Amino acid sequence: MGFDKKLENLAVKLFEINAVKFGEFVMKSGLTTPVYFDLRVIVSYPEVLDLISSLLYEFSVKSSSCDHLCGVPYTALPIATLLSVLAKKPMLMRRKEAKAYGTKKLIEGHFKAGQTVLIVEDVVTSGGSVLETVNDIRKEGLVAEEAVVIVDRQQGGVKNLEANNVHVKSLFTISSLLEIFVKHGKVTKETAEKVKEYLKNNQAVKEPTVADAPVDRTKLTYEKREKLANNPIAKKLFNIMATKKSNLCLSVDLTSTSKILDLLTRVGEHICLVKTHVDIIEDFSESFVTQLKQLADRFGFLILEDRKFADIGNTVSLQYSKGLYKIGDWADCVTVHSLPGEGVLKAISASVNGVSKGVFLLAEMSSEGNLITPDYIEQTVKVAAKYPELMTGFVCQNKKTFSDPGLIQLTPGVQLQSSGDGLGQVYNTPEKIILENGADIAVVGRGIVAAKNPEAQVVIYRDALWKAYAERVGAK
Ligand code: S5P
């Protein structure tokens, strides 16, 4: 039997078991409706459950690349269960209220942040119930962007869900059901018209109580975030981090080229990014740049020139591409202050001109007594949003500074040995900056560079930082 025929049979069965009724019904809100769905009754009809799940499977689940299925409690739970078995995909269960004792978990089941979830629901009116489940799922760092439903009541719910980035596929709409019912003589044409008229005049308003919880970027894996990044350097960095299992950036604040190259030869395999201050080098040459790039290729790390551009756009574009250093030629990304305003990003964007380059914008600093204010931080994040192609991430100290999971939080001020340097620098531990402060990449300078045995130290930092990241995203 073809899909459409099966769909027709299911519609007729739903009518016959009173899962859909026509008449005058008073709803919870006190308003009346000429059509009423009660799909809870399907649990009494195994053949209907079977038909629904096999049709939903054919129609949507089979072609979905989701990692989990999750039914909206309660009516959709048995359907989600059957679909999970058919698709051989694990299920998640959302509690309506967190347990008062024990783990207080809202989502039951084993999962990892960044995995995708297909939501299963029986009837969508305003979309509010689906959104409640979506929001709880997103709070766990999971991705919920698709839903499959049995009936769309065509009252604005699907649109509401799309606006919240949930794509909905429905087996039936009320219109498609009415067509089948009229064809099979279950309802009269007049009733069908009355229902259609009712729907036209009763579009559900967006549920104001349901907030679309933003995704917590710190719960997502670097693999997932690679896909969410717009800037090619951010994509590459996420990829390198995931592949090398390193979220360590080494700040090679040394003044001789041979010392820098020698250090990188020894520790390059353990880092994802090297950060330079090219203007402190006393014997800078083109050959240094060539050798630096060779090491970057050999060990698979990127180069960040920490120039902290902070002038008017025109000057910055000259500083970026001209002079002794010609930074734009060799650095994959650079640091930039937002102080001069948007012009600085505009200038670099024009200089880059489509080549794969990136910018880390300074939103905060690690030094004691710095003059950055909360408003400055907010405006910095706002201006960055206008340059998604250019922005690799932010240099900042706080998880809450920005939320875009496609951007990278680069956090300096990390050391195991001490808590400051006597010149205003403030140090945190690897665990604190990854787990509490939300860093994606930690910048370590003197903690490694000034160590007696940098090869040993680099491994200690890399392992501590990676362990903290793995704990953060719930990876084993
Ligand atoms: O807020 C900041 C921003 C930066 S880029 N605080 C910082 O310390 N940095 C840089 O990170 C600083 O210029 C130096 O190169 C590095 C930290 O080095 P460390 O030796 O103190 O670890």
mmCIF file with all atom_site columns, N, CA and C in Angstrom, residues 251-299:
data_model
loop_
_atom_site.group_PDB
_atom_site.id
_atom_site.type_symbol
_atom_site.label_atom_id
_atom_site.label_alt_id
_atom_site.label_comp_id
_atom_site.label_asym_id
_atom_site.label_entity_id
_atom_site.label_seq_id
_atom_site.pdbx_PDB_ins_code
_atom_site.Cartn_x
_atom_site.Cartn_y
_atom_site.Cartn_z
_atom_site.occupancy
_atom_site.B_iso_or_equiv
_atom_site.pdbx_formal_charge
_atom_site.auth_seq_id
_atom_site.auth_comp_id
_atom_site.auth_asym_id
_atom_site.auth_atom_id
_atom_site.pdbx_PDB_model_num
ATOM 1   N N  . SER A 1 251 ? 52.123 32.010 23.717 1.00 0.00 ? 251 SER A N  1
ATOM 2   C CA . SER A 1 251 ? 52.522 33.387 23.451 1.00 0.00 ? 251 SER A CA 1
ATOM 3   C C  . SER A 1 251 ? 54.048 33.432 23.510 1.00 0.00 ? 251 SER A C  1
ATOM 4   N N  . VAL A 1 252 ? 54.680 33.512 22.322 1.00 0.00 ? 252 VAL A N  1
ATOM 5   C CA . VAL A 1 252 ? 56.154 33.438 22.278 1.00 0.00 ? 252 VAL A CA 1
ATOM 6   C C  . VAL A 1 252 ? 56.754 34.838 22.424 1.00 0.00 ? 252 VAL A C  1
ATOM 7   N N  . ASP A 1 253 ? 56.670 35.372 23.643 1.00 0.00 ? 253 ASP A N  1
ATOM 8   C CA . ASP A 1 253 ? 57.138 36.740 23.863 1.00 0.00 ? 253 ASP A CA 1
ATOM 9   C C  . ASP A 1 253 ? 58.649 36.758 24.072 1.00 0.00 ? 253 ASP A C  1
ATOM 10  N N  . LEU A 1 254 ? 59.374 36.424 23.009 1.00 0.00 ? 254 LEU A N  1
ATOM 11  C CA . LEU A 1 254 ? 60.839 36.390 23.038 1.00 0.00 ? 254 LEU A CA 1
ATOM 12  C C  . LEU A 1 254 ? 61.351 37.404 22.026 1.00 0.00 ? 254 LEU A C  1
ATOM 13  N N  . THR A 1 255 ? 62.570 37.891 22.240 1.00 0.00 ? 255 THR A N  1
ATOM 14  C CA . THR A 1 255 ? 63.049 38.985 21.387 1.00 0.00 ? 255 THR A CA 1
ATOM 15  C C  . THR A 1 255 ? 64.015 38.533 20.295 1.00 0.00 ? 255 THR A C  1
ATOM 16  N N  . SER A 1 256 ? 64.346 37.247 20.262 1.00 0.00 ? 256 SER A N  1
ATOM 17  C CA . SER A 1 256 ? 65.233 36.805 19.172 1.00 0.00 ? 256 SER A CA 1
ATOM 18  C C  . SER A 1 256 ? 64.546 35.731 18.336 1.00 0.00 ? 256 SER A C  1
ATOM 19  N N  . THR A 1 257 ? 64.750 35.837 17.023 1.00 0.00 ? 257 THR A N  1
ATOM 20  C CA . THR A 1 257 ? 64.061 34.910 16.104 1.00 0.00 ? 257 THR A CA 1
ATOM 21  C C  . THR A 1 257 ? 64.513 33.472 16.332 1.00 0.00 ? 257 THR A C  1
ATOM 22  N N  . SER A 1 258 ? 65.812 33.284 16.601 1.00 0.00 ? 258 SER A N  1
ATOM 23  C CA . SER A 1 258 ? 66.293 31.903 16.758 1.00 0.00 ? 258 SER A CA 1
ATOM 24  C C  . SER A 1 258 ? 65.655 31.263 17.990 1.00 0.00 ? 258 SER A C  1
ATOM 25  N N  . LYS A 1 259 ? 65.483 32.053 19.046 1.00 0.00 ? 259 LYS A N  1
ATOM 26  C CA . LYS A 1 259 ? 64.860 31.493 20.264 1.00 0.00 ? 259 LYS A CA 1
ATOM 27  C C  . LYS A 1 259 ? 63.402 31.115 19.994 1.00 0.00 ? 259 LYS A C  1
ATOM 28  N N  . ILE A 1 260 ? 62.709 31.968 19.250 1.00 0.00 ? 260 ILE A N  1
ATOM 29  C CA . ILE A 1 260 ? 61.296 31.681 18.940 1.00 0.00 ? 260 ILE A CA 1
ATOM 30  C C  . ILE A 1 260 ? 61.194 30.404 18.104 1.00 0.00 ? 260 ILE A C  1
ATOM 31  N N  . LEU A 1 261 ? 62.012 30.338 17.052 1.00 0.00 ? 261 LEU A N  1
ATOM 32  C CA . LEU A 1 261 ? 61.939 29.182 16.147 1.00 0.00 ? 261 LEU A CA 1
ATOM 33  C C  . LEU A 1 261 ? 62.367 27.898 16.863 1.00 0.00 ? 261 LEU A C  1
ATOM 34  N N  . ASP A 1 262 ? 63.371 28.032 17.718 1.00 0.00 ? 262 ASP A N  1
ATOM 35  C CA . ASP A 1 262 ? 63.848 26.861 18.458 1.00 0.00 ? 262 ASP A CA 1
ATOM 36  C C  . ASP A 1 262 ? 62.753 26.347 19.406 1.00 0.00 ? 262 ASP A C  1
ATOM 37  N N  . LEU A 1 263 ? 62.113 27.298 20.113 1.00 0.00 ? 263 LEU A N  1
ATOM 38  C CA . LEU A 1 263 ? 61.053 26.899 21.051 1.00 0.00 ? 263 LEU A CA 1
ATOM 39  C C  . LEU A 1 263 ? 59.899 26.227 20.305 1.00 0.00 ? 263 LEU A C  1
ATOM 40  N N  . LEU A 1 264 ? 59.521 26.808 19.181 1.00 0.00 ? 264 LEU A N  1
ATOM 41  C CA . LEU A 1 264 ? 58.391 26.242 18.432 1.00 0.00 ? 264 LEU A CA 1
ATOM 42  C C  . LEU A 1 264 ? 58.712 24.867 17.856 1.00 0.00 ? 264 LEU A C  1
ATOM 43  N N  . THR A 1 265 ? 59.964 24.654 17.505 1.00 0.00 ? 265 THR A N  1
ATOM 44  C CA . THR A 1 265 ? 60.361 23.331 17.013 1.00 0.00 ? 265 THR A CA 1
ATOM 45  C C  . THR A 1 265 ? 60.158 22.297 18.118 1.00 0.00 ? 265 THR A C  1
ATOM 46  N N  . ARG A 1 266 ? 60.362 22.741 19.352 1.00 0.00 ? 266 ARG A N  1
ATOM 47  C CA . ARG A 1 266 ? 60.255 21.796 20.469 1.00 0.00 ? 266 ARG A CA 1
ATOM 48  C C  . ARG A 1 266 ? 58.820 21.592 20.978 1.00 0.00 ? 266 ARG A C  1
ATOM 49  N N  . VAL A 1 267 ? 58.003 22.619 20.852 1.00 0.00 ? 267 VAL A N  1
ATOM 50  C CA . VAL A 1 267 ? 56.662 22.489 21.462 1.00 0.00 ? 267 VAL A CA 1
ATOM 51  C C  . VAL A 1 267 ? 55.504 22.553 20.451 1.00 0.00 ? 267 VAL A C  1
ATOM 52  N N  . GLY A 1 268 ? 55.820 22.818 19.191 1.00 0.00 ? 268 GLY A N  1
ATOM 53  C CA . GLY A 1 268 ? 54.793 23.051 18.167 1.00 0.00 ? 268 GLY A CA 1
ATOM 54  C C  . GLY A 1 268 ? 53.729 21.976 18.058 1.00 0.00 ? 268 GLY A C  1
ATOM 55  N N  . GLU A 1 269 ? 54.097 20.747 18.312 1.00 0.00 ? 269 GLU A N  1
ATOM 56  C CA . GLU A 1 269 ? 53.121 19.659 18.149 1.00 0.00 ? 269 GLU A CA 1
ATOM 57  C C  . GLU A 1 269 ? 51.984 19.716 19.178 1.00 0.00 ? 269 GLU A C  1
ATOM 58  N N  . HIS A 1 270 ? 52.194 20.487 20.242 1.00 0.00 ? 270 HIS A N  1
ATOM 59  C CA . HIS A 1 270 ? 51.192 20.498 21.323 1.00 0.00 ? 270 HIS A CA 1
ATOM 60  C C  . HIS A 1 270 ? 50.263 21.713 21.317 1.00 0.00 ? 270 HIS A C  1
ATOM 61  N N  . ILE A 1 271 ? 50.453 22.633 20.392 1.00 0.00 ? 271 ILE A N  1
ATOM 62  C CA . ILE A 1 271 ? 49.650 23.873 20.436 1.00 0.00 ? 271 ILE A CA 1
ATOM 63  C C  . ILE A 1 271 ? 48.746 24.010 19.210 1.00 0.00 ? 271 ILE A C  1
ATOM 64  N N  . CYS A 1 272 ? 47.665 24.778 19.373 1.00 0.00 ? 272 CYS A N  1
ATOM 65  C CA . CYS A 1 272 ? 46.782 25.014 18.222 1.00 0.00 ? 272 CYS A CA 1
ATOM 66  C C  . CYS A 1 272 ? 47.086 26.363 17.573 1.00 0.00 ? 272 CYS A C  1
ATOM 67  N N  . LEU A 1 273 ? 47.708 27.248 18.351 1.00 0.00 ? 273 LEU A N  1
ATOM 68  C CA . LEU A 1 273 ? 47.916 28.620 17.871 1.00 0.00 ? 273 LEU A CA 1
ATOM 69  C C  . LEU A 1 273 ? 49.195 29.167 18.501 1.00 0.00 ? 273 LEU A C  1
ATOM 70  N N  . VAL A 1 274 ? 49.951 29.951 17.710 1.00 0.00 ? 274 VAL A N  1
ATOM 71  C CA . VAL A 1 274 ? 51.077 30.661 18.301 1.00 0.00 ? 274 VAL A CA 1
ATOM 72  C C  . VAL A 1 274 ? 50.759 32.146 18.223 1.00 0.00 ? 274 VAL A C  1
ATOM 73  N N  . LYS A 1 275 ? 51.068 32.841 19.310 1.00 0.00 ? 275 LYS A N  1
ATOM 74  C CA . LYS A 1 275 ? 50.792 34.285 19.353 1.00 0.00 ? 275 LYS A CA 1
ATOM 75  C C  . LYS A 1 275 ? 52.124 35.022 19.404 1.00 0.00 ? 275 LYS A C  1
ATOM 76  N N  . THR A 1 276 ? 52.307 35.954 18.434 1.00 0.00 ? 276 THR A N  1
ATOM 77  C CA . THR A 1 276 ? 53.565 36.696 18.363 1.00 0.00 ? 276 THR A CA 1
ATOM 78  C C  . THR A 1 276 ? 53.342 38.169 18.704 1.00 0.00 ? 276 THR A C  1
ATOM 79  N N  . HIS A 1 277 ? 54.436 38.815 19.143 1.00 0.00 ? 277 HIS A N  1
ATOM 80  C CA . HIS A 1 277 ? 54.489 40.285 19.224 1.00 0.00 ? 277 HIS A CA 1
ATOM 81  C C  . HIS A 1 277 ? 55.677 40.639 18.354 1.00 0.00 ? 277 HIS A C  1
ATOM 82  N N  . VAL A 1 278 ? 55.401 40.803 17.085 1.00 0.00 ? 278 VAL A N  1
ATOM 83  C CA . VAL A 1 278 ? 56.500 40.923 16.137 1.00 0.00 ? 278 VAL A CA 1
ATOM 84  C C  . VAL A 1 278 ? 57.339 42.178 16.398 1.00 0.00 ? 278 VAL A C  1
ATOM 85  N N  . ASP A 1 279 ? 56.757 43.187 17.026 1.00 0.00 ? 279 ASP A N  1
ATOM 86  C CA . ASP A 1 279 ? 57.515 44.426 17.260 1.00 0.00 ? 279 ASP A CA 1
ATOM 87  C C  . ASP A 1 279 ? 58.481 44.360 18.449 1.00 0.00 ? 279 ASP A C  1
ATOM 88  N N  . ILE A 1 280 ? 58.547 43.223 19.120 1.00 0.00 ? 280 ILE A N  1
ATOM 89  C CA . ILE A 1 280 ? 59.554 43.103 20.194 1.00 0.00 ? 280 ILE A CA 1
ATOM 90  C C  . ILE A 1 280 ? 60.787 42.311 19.715 1.00 0.00 ? 280 ILE A C  1
ATOM 91  N N  . ILE A 1 281 ? 60.707 41.816 18.485 1.00 0.00 ? 281 ILE A N  1
ATOM 92  C CA . ILE A 1 281 ? 61.811 41.010 17.952 1.00 0.00 ? 281 ILE A CA 1
ATOM 93  C C  . ILE A 1 281 ? 62.931 41.931 17.462 1.00 0.00 ? 281 ILE A C  1
ATOM 94  N N  . GLU A 1 282 ? 64.155 41.631 17.875 1.00 0.00 ? 282 GLU A N  1
ATOM 95  C CA . GLU A 1 282 ? 65.269 42.530 17.533 1.00 0.00 ? 282 GLU A CA 1
ATOM 96  C C  . GLU A 1 282 ? 65.925 42.207 16.203 1.00 0.00 ? 282 GLU A C  1
ATOM 97  N N  . ASP A 1 283 ? 65.766 40.978 15.721 1.00 0.00 ? 283 ASP A N  1
ATOM 98  C CA . ASP A 1 283 ? 66.414 40.626 14.447 1.00 0.00 ? 283 ASP A CA 1
ATOM 99  C C  . ASP A 1 283 ? 65.380 40.111 13.439 1.00 0.00 ? 283 ASP A C  1
ATOM 100 N N  . PHE A 1 284 ? 64.250 40.798 13.377 1.00 0.00 ? 284 PHE A N  1
ATOM 101 C CA . PHE A 1 284 ? 63.185 40.386 12.455 1.00 0.00 ? 284 PHE A CA 1
ATOM 102 C C  . PHE A 1 284 ? 63.687 40.376 11.008 1.00 0.00 ? 284 PHE A C  1
ATOM 103 N N  . SER A 1 285 ? 63.274 39.347 10.250 1.00 0.00 ? 285 SER A N  1
ATOM 104 C CA . SER A 1 285 ? 63.637 39.294 8.821  1.00 0.00 ? 285 SER A CA 1
ATOM 105 C C  . SER A 1 285 ? 62.573 38.506 8.077  1.00 0.00 ? 285 SER A C  1
ATOM 106 N N  . GLU A 1 286 ? 62.621 38.610 6.766  1.00 0.00 ? 286 GLU A N  1
ATOM 107 C CA . GLU A 1 286 ? 61.667 37.843 5.953  1.00 0.00 ? 286 GLU A CA 1
ATOM 108 C C  . GLU A 1 286 ? 61.889 36.350 6.125  1.00 0.00 ? 286 GLU A C  1
ATOM 109 N N  . SER A 1 287 ? 63.161 35.978 6.314  1.00 0.00 ? 287 SER A N  1
ATOM 110 C CA . SER A 1 287 ? 63.455 34.547 6.456  1.00 0.00 ? 287 SER A CA 1
ATOM 111 C C  . SER A 1 287 ? 62.833 33.992 7.749  1.00 0.00 ? 287 SER A C  1
ATOM 112 N N  . PHE A 1 288 ? 62.720 34.852 8.774  1.00 0.00 ? 288 PHE A N  1
ATOM 113 C CA . PHE A 1 288 ? 62.052 34.420 10.008 1.00 0.00 ? 288 PHE A CA 1
ATOM 114 C C  . PHE A 1 288 ? 60.598 34.053 9.698  1.00 0.00 ? 288 PHE A C  1
ATOM 115 N N  . VAL A 1 289 ? 59.946 34.915 8.925  1.00 0.00 ? 289 VAL A N  1
ATOM 116 C CA . VAL A 1 289 ? 58.547 34.674 8.581  1.00 0.00 ? 289 VAL A CA 1
ATOM 117 C C  . VAL A 1 289 ? 58.407 33.360 7.802  1.00 0.00 ? 289 VAL A C  1
ATOM 118 N N  . THR A 1 290 ? 59.338 33.150 6.844  1.00 0.00 ? 290 THR A N  1
ATOM 119 C CA . THR A 1 290 ? 59.289 31.916 6.047  1.00 0.00 ? 290 THR A CA 1
ATOM 120 C C  . THR A 1 290 ? 59.415 30.694 6.964  1.00 0.00 ? 290 THR A C  1
ATOM 121 N N  . GLN A 1 291 ? 60.367 30.767 7.893  1.00 0.00 ? 291 GLN A N  1
ATOM 122 C CA . GLN A 1 291 ? 60.591 29.613 8.783  1.00 0.00 ? 291 GLN A CA 1
ATOM 123 C C  . GLN A 1 291 ? 59.414 29.419 9.752  1.00 0.00 ? 291 GLN A C  1
ATOM 124 N N  . LEU A 1 292 ? 58.854 30.544 10.208 1.00 0.00 ? 292 LEU A N  1
ATOM 125 C CA . LEU A 1 292 ? 57.702 30.459 11.117 1.00 0.00 ? 292 LEU A CA 1
ATOM 126 C C  . LEU A 1 292 ? 56.537 29.757 10.408 1.00 0.00 ? 292 LEU A C  1
ATOM 127 N N  . LYS A 1 293 ? 56.317 30.144 9.154  1.00 0.00 ? 293 LYS A N  1
ATOM 128 C CA . LYS A 1 293 ? 55.218 29.530 8.405  1.00 0.00 ? 293 LYS A CA 1
ATOM 129 C C  . LYS A 1 293 ? 55.471 28.044 8.138  1.00 0.00 ? 293 LYS A C  1
ATOM 130 N N  . GLN A 1 294 ? 56.754 27.719 7.909  1.00 0.00 ? 294 GLN A N  1
ATOM 131 C CA . GLN A 1 294 ? 57.086 26.303 7.697  1.00 0.00 ? 294 GLN A CA 1
ATOM 132 C C  . GLN A 1 294 ? 56.773 25.480 8.955  1.00 0.00 ? 294 GLN A C  1
ATOM 133 N N  . LEU A 1 295 ? 57.110 26.054 10.115 1.00 0.00 ? 295 LEU A N  1
ATOM 134 C CA . LEU A 1 295 ? 56.823 25.336 11.371 1.00 0.00 ? 295 LEU A CA 1
ATOM 135 C C  . LEU A 1 295 ? 55.309 25.199 11.574 1.00 0.00 ? 295 LEU A C  1
ATOM 136 N N  . ALA A 1 296 ? 54.584 26.266 11.228 1.00 0.00 ? 296 ALA A N  1
ATOM 137 C CA . ALA A 1 296 ? 53.121 26.228 11.378 1.00 0.00 ? 296 ALA A CA 1
ATOM 138 C C  . ALA A 1 296 ? 52.541 25.107 10.504 1.00 0.00 ? 296 ALA A C  1
ATOM 139 N N  . ASP A 1 297 ? 53.062 24.973 9.285  1.00 0.00 ? 297 ASP A N  1
ATOM 140 C CA . ASP A 1 297 ? 52.595 23.906 8.384  1.00 0.00 ? 297 ASP A CA 1
ATOM 141 C C  . ASP A 1 297 ? 52.976 22.536 8.924  1.00 0.00 ? 297 ASP A C  1
ATOM 142 N N  . ARG A 1 298 ? 54.241 22.448 9.367  1.00 0.00 ? 298 ARG A N  1
ATOM 143 C CA . ARG A 1 298 ? 54.745 21.148 9.826  1.00 0.00 ? 298 ARG A CA 1
ATOM 144 C C  . ARG A 1 298 ? 53.965 20.639 11.033 1.00 0.00 ? 298 ARG A C  1
ATOM 145 N N  . PHE A 1 299 ? 53.689 21.535 11.993 1.00 0.00 ? 299 PHE A N  1
ATOM 146 C CA . PHE A 1 299 ? 53.036 21.078 13.226 1.00 0.00 ? 299 PHE A CA 1
ATOM 147 C C  . PHE A 1 299 ? 51.532 21.341 13.251 1.00 0.00 ? 299 PHE A C  1
#
